[in-house]
mmCIF file of C-alpha atoms and ligand atoms in Angstrom:
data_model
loop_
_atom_site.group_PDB
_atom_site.id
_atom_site.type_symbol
_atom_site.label_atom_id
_atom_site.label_comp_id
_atom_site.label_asym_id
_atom_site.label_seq_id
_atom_site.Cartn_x
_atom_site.Cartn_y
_atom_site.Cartn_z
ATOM 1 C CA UNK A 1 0.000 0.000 0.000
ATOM 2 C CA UNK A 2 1.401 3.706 -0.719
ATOM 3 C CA UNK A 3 1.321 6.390 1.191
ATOM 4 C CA UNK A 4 0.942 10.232 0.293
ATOM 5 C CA UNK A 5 1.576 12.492 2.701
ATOM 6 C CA UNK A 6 -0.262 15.511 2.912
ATOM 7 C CA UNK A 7 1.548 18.737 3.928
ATOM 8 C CA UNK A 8 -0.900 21.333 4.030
ATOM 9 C CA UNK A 9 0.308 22.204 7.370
ATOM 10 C CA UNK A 10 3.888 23.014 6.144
ATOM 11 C CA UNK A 11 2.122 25.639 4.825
ATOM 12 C CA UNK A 12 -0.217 26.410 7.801
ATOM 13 C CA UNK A 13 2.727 27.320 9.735
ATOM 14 C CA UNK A 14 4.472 29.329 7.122
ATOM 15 C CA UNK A 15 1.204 31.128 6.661
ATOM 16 C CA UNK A 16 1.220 32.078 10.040
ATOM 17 C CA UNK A 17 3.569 34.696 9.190
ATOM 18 C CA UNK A 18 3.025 34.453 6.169
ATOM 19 C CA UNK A 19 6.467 34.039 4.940
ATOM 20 C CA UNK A 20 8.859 32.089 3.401
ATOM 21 C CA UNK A 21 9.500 29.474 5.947
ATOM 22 C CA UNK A 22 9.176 26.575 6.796
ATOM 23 C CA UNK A 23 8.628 25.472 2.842
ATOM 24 C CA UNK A 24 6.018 22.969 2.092
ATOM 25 C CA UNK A 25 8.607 22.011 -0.781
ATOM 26 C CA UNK A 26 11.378 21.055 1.212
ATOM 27 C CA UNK A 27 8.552 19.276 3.261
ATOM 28 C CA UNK A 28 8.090 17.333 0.201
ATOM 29 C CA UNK A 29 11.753 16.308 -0.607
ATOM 30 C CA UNK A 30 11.572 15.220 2.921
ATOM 31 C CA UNK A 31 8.908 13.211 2.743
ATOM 32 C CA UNK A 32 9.909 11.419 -0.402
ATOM 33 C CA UNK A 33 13.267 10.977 1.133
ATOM 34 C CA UNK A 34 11.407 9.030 3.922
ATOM 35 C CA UNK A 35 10.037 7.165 1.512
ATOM 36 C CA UNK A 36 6.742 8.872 0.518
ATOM 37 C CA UNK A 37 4.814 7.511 -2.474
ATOM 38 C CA UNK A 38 3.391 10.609 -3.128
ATOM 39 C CA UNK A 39 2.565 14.266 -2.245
ATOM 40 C CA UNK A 40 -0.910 15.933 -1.559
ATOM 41 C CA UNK A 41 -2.018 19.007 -1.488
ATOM 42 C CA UNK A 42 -5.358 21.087 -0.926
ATOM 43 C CA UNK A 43 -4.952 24.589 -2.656
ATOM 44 C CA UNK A 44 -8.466 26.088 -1.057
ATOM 45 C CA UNK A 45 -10.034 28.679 -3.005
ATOM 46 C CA UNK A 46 -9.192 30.912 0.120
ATOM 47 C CA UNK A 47 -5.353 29.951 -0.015
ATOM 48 C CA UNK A 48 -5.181 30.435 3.902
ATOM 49 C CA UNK A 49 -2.777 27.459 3.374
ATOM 50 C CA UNK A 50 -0.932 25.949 -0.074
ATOM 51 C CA UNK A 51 -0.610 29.036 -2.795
ATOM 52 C CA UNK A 52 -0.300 28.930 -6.190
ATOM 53 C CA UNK A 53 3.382 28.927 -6.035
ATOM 54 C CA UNK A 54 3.304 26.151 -4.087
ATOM 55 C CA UNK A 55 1.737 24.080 -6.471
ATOM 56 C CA UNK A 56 4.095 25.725 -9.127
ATOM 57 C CA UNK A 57 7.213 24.889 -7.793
ATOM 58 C CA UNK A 58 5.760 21.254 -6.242
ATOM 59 C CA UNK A 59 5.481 20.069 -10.008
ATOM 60 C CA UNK A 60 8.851 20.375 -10.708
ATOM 61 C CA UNK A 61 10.363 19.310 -7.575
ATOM 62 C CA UNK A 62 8.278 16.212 -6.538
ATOM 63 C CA UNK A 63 9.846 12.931 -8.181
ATOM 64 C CA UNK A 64 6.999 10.806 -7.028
ATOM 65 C CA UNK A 65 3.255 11.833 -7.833
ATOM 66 C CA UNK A 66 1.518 15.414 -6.983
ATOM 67 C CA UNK A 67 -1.639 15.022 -5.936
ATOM 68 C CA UNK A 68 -3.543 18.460 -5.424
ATOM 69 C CA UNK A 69 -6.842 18.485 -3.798
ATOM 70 C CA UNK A 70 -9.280 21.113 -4.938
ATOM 71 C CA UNK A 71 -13.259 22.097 -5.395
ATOM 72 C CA UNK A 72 -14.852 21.311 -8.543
ATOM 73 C CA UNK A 73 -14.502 25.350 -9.955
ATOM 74 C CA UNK A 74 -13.796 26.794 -13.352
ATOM 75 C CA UNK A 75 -10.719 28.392 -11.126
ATOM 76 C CA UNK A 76 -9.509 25.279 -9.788
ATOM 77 C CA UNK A 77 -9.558 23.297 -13.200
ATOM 78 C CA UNK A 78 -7.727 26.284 -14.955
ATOM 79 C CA UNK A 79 -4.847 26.210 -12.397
ATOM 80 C CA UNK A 80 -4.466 22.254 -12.701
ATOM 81 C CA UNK A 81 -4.654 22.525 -16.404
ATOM 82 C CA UNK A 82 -1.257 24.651 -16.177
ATOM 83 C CA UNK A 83 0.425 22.437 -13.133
ATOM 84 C CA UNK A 84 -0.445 19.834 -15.116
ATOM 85 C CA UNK A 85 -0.383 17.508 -11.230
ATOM 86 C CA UNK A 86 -0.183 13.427 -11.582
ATOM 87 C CA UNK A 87 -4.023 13.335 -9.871
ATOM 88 C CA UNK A 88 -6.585 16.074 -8.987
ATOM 89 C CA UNK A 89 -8.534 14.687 -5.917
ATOM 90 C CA UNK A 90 -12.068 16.959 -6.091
ATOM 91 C CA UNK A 91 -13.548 17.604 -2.295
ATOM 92 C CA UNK A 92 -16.747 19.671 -1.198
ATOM 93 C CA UNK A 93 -15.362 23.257 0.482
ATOM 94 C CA UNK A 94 -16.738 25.287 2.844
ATOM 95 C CA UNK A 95 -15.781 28.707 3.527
ATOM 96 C CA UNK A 96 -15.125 28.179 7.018
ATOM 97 C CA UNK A 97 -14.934 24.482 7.467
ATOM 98 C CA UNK A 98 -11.766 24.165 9.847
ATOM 99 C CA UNK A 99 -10.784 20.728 7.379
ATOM 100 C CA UNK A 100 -12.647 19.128 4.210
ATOM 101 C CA UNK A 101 -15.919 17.932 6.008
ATOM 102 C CA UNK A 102 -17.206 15.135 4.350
ATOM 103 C CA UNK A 103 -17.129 13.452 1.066
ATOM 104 C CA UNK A 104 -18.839 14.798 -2.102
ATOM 105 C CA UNK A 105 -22.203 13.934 -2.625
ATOM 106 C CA UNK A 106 -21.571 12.451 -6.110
ATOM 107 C CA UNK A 107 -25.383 11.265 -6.837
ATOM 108 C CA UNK A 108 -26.859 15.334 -6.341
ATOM 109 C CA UNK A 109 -23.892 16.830 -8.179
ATOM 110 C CA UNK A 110 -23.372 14.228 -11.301
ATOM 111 C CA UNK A 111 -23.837 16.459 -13.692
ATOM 112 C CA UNK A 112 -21.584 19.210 -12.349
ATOM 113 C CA UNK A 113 -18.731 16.702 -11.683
ATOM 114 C CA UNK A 114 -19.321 14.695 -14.988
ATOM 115 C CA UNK A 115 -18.498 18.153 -16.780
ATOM 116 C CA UNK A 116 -15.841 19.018 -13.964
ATOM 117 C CA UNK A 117 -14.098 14.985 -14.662
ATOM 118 C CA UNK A 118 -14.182 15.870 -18.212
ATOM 119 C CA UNK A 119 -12.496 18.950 -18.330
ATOM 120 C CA UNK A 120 -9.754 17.915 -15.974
ATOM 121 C CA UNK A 121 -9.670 14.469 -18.246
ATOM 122 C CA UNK A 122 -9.083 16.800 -21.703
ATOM 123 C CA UNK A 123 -5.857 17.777 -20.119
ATOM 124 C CA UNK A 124 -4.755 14.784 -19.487
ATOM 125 C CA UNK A 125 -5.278 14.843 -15.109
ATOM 126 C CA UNK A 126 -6.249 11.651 -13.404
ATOM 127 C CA UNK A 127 -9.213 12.545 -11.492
ATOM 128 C CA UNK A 128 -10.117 11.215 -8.054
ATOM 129 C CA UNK A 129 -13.120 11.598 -6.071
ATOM 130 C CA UNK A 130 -13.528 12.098 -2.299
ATOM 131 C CA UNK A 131 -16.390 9.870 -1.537
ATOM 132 C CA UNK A 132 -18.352 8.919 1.839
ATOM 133 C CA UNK A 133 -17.889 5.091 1.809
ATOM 134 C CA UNK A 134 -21.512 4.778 0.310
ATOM 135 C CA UNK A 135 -22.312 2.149 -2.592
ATOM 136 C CA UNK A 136 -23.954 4.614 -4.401
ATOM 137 C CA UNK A 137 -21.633 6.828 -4.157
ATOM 138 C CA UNK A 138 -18.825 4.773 -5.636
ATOM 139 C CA UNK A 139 -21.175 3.763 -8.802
ATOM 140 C CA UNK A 140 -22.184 7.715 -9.586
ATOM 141 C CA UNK A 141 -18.077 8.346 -9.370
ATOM 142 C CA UNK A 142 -17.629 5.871 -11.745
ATOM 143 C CA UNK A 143 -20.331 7.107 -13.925
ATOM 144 C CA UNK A 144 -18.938 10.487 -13.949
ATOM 145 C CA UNK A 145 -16.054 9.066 -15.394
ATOM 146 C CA UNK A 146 -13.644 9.460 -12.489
ATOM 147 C CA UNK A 147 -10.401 6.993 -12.908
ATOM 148 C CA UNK A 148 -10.386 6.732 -9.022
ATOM 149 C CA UNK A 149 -12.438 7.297 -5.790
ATOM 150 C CA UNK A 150 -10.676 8.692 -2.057
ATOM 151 C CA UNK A 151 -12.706 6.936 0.449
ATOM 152 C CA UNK A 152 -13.356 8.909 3.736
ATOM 153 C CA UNK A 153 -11.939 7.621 6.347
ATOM 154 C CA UNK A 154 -13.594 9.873 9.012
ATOM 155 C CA UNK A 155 -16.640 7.887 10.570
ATOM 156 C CA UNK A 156 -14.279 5.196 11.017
ATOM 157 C CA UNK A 157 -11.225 7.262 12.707
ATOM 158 C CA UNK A 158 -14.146 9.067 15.083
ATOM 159 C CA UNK A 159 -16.325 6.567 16.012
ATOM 160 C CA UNK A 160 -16.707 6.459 19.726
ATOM 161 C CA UNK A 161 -18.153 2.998 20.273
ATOM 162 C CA UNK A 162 -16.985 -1.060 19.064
ATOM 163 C CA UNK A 163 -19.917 -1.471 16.995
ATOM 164 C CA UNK A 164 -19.441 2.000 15.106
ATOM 165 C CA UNK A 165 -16.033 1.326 14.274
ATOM 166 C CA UNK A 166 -16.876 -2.143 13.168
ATOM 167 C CA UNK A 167 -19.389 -0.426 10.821
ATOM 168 C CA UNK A 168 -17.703 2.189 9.735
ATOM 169 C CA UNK A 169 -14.703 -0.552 9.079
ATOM 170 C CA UNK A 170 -16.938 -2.238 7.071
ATOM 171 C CA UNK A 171 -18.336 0.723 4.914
ATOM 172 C CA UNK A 172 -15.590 1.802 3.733
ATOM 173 C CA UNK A 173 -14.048 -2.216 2.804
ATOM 174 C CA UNK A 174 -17.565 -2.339 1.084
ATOM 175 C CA UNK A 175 -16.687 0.615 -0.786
ATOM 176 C CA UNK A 176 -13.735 -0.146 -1.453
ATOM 177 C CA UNK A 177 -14.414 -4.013 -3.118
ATOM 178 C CA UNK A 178 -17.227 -1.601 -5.453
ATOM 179 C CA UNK A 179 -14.816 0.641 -6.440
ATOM 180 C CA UNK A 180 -11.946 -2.020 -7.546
ATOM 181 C CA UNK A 181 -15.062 -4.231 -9.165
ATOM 182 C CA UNK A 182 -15.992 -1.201 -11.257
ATOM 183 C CA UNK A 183 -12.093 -0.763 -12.291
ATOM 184 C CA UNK A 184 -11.726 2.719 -10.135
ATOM 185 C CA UNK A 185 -8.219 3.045 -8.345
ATOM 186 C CA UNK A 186 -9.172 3.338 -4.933
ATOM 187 C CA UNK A 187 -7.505 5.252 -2.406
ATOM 188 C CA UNK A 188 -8.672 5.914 1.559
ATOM 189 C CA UNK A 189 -7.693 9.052 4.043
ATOM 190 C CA UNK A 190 -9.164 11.369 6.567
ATOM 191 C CA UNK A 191 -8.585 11.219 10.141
ATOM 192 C CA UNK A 192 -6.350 8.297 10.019
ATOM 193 C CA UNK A 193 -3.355 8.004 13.021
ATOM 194 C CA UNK A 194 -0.608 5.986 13.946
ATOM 195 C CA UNK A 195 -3.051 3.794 16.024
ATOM 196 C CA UNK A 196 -5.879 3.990 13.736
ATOM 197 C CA UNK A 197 -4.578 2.848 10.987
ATOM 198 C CA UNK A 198 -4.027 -0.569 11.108
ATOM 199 C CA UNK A 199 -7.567 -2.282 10.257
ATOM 200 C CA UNK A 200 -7.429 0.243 7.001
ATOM 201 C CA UNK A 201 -4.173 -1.134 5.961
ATOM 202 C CA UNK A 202 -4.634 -4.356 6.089
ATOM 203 C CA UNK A 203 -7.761 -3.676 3.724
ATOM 204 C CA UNK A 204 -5.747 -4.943 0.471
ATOM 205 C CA UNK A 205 -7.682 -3.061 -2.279
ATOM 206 C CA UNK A 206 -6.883 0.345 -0.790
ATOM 207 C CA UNK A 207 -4.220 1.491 -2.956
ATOM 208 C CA UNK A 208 -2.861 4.207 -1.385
ATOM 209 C CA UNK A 209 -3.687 6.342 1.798
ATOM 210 C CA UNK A 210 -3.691 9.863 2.443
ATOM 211 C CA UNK A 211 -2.335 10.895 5.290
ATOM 212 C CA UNK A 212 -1.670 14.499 6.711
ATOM 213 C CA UNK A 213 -2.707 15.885 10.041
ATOM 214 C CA UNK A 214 -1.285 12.863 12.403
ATOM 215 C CA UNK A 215 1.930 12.726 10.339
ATOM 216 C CA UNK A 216 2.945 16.160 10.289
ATOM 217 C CA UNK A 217 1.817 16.320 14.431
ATOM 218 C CA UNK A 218 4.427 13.752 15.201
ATOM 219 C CA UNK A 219 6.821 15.341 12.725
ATOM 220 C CA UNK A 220 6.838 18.359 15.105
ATOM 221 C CA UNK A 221 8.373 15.662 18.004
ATOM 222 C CA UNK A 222 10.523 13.482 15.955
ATOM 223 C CA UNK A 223 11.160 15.043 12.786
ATOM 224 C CA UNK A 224 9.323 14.733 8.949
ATOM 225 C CA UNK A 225 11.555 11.739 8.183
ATOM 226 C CA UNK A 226 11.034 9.790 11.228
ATOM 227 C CA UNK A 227 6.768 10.591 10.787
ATOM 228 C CA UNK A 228 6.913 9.003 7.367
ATOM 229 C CA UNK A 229 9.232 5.817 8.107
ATOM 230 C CA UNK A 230 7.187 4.990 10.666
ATOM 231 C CA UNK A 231 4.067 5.489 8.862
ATOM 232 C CA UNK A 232 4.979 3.756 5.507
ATOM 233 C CA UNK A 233 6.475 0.767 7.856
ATOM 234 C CA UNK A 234 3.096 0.584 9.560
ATOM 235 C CA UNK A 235 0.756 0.331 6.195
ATOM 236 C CA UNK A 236 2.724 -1.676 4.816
HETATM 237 N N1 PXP B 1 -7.914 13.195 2.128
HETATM 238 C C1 PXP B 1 -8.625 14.320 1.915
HETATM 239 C C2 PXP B 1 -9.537 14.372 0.739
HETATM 240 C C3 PXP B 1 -8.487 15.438 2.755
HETATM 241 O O1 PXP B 1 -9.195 16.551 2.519
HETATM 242 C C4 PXP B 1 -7.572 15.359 3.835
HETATM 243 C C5 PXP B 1 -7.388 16.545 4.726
HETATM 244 O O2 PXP B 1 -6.837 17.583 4.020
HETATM 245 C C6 PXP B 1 -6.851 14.177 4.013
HETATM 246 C C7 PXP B 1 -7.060 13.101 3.169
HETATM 247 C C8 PXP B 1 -5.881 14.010 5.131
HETATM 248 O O3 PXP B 1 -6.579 14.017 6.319
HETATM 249 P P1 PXP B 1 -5.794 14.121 7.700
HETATM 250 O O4 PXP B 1 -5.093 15.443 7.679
HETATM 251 O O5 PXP B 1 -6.862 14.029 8.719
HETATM 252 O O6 PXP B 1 -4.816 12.980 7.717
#
């Protein structure tokens, strides 16, 4: 299983000066260092963390895949069109939403993300979907024409009793076994931890997992390099 680390909060903490430092792109050379599959990023259409240069100078300097998370805007698809990243990963956005909240409800907004999929696809993008770990949800990504579906990892990360987790656990594995039967790539992130993430990683149709928040929190105690290794020797 891969792992993509996301380092939005590179950036947090740069933006709370907002100056140069610390980089998000050194993050990233870091990170792959460590042994990072990949890199992801959410450039939010109020930039209070990754900016366009970011994104920019991430193209040319990540060796492994760039994987920019964004809403499903005119703005957003125009930027990506000129990054040109390995995989756009489409989320809902609030204004004020403190992280991306939930998945995108793909069955009300087909027809937005069908054109949205099809626009990124013209310019060559993979395009993944963040998706609740609902069945239907999984069918109207494929539908769309998505190549690959981010399953949210949330309910399962939060739940607060044994049976929850069990069914959360087994949401997103159903998901999961619908996405890979419909010939989706199939990724998983949100929420997940060092303790957490176990159950998810031994799922073995998850392709890859997103992981940001947890990673970059113990990075603070025992350095970036140390966060992945022990991370990519856990999930895998
Ligand atoms: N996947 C998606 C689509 C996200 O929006 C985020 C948060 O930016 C993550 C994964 C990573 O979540 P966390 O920071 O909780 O590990």
């Amino acid at each position: 299983m891969k792992l993509g680390v996301n380092i939005d909060h590179i950036a947090t903490l740069r933006q709370a000066r907002k100056g140069v430092e610390p980089d998000p792109v050194h993050a990233a050379v870091y990170c792959e260092m460590a042994g990072a599959d990949g890199i992801t990023v959410h450039l939010r259409g109020d930039r209070r963390h990754i900016q366009i240069r970011d994104v920019e100078v991430l193209k040319k300097a990540v060796s492994t895949r760039l994987n920019i998370e964004m809403a499903a805007t005119s703005e957003m698809v125009e930027i990506a069109a000129g990054v040109q990243p390995w995989q756009v990963t489409l989320v809902p956005e609030r204004p004020n939403e403190v992280t991306t909240e939930g998945g995108l409800d793909v069955v009300i907004n087909a027809a937005h993300l069908a054109q949205t999929v099809s626009r990124l696809s013209s310019h060559n993008i993979r395009v993944s979907l963040f998706v609740d770990p609902s069945l239907d949800n999984v069918r109207s990504a494929h539908k769309v024409g998505a190549q690959a579906v981010e399953i949210n990892t949330n309910a399962y990360a939060t739940a607060r009793t044994e049976p929850d987790r069990v069914q959360a656990l087994r949401a997103v594995d159903d998901a999961a076994k619908m996405a890979h039967k419909l010939g989706l790539g199939v990724l998983a992130g949100h929420a997940l931890n060092y303790r957490n993430v176990g159950p998810i990683a031994d799922m073995k149709l998850i392709e890859e997992l997103n992981i940001g928040h947890a990673l970059i929190a113990r990075a603070v105690f025992v350095g970036l390099e140390r966060a992945v290794a022990e991370m990519r020797a856990l999930i895998r």
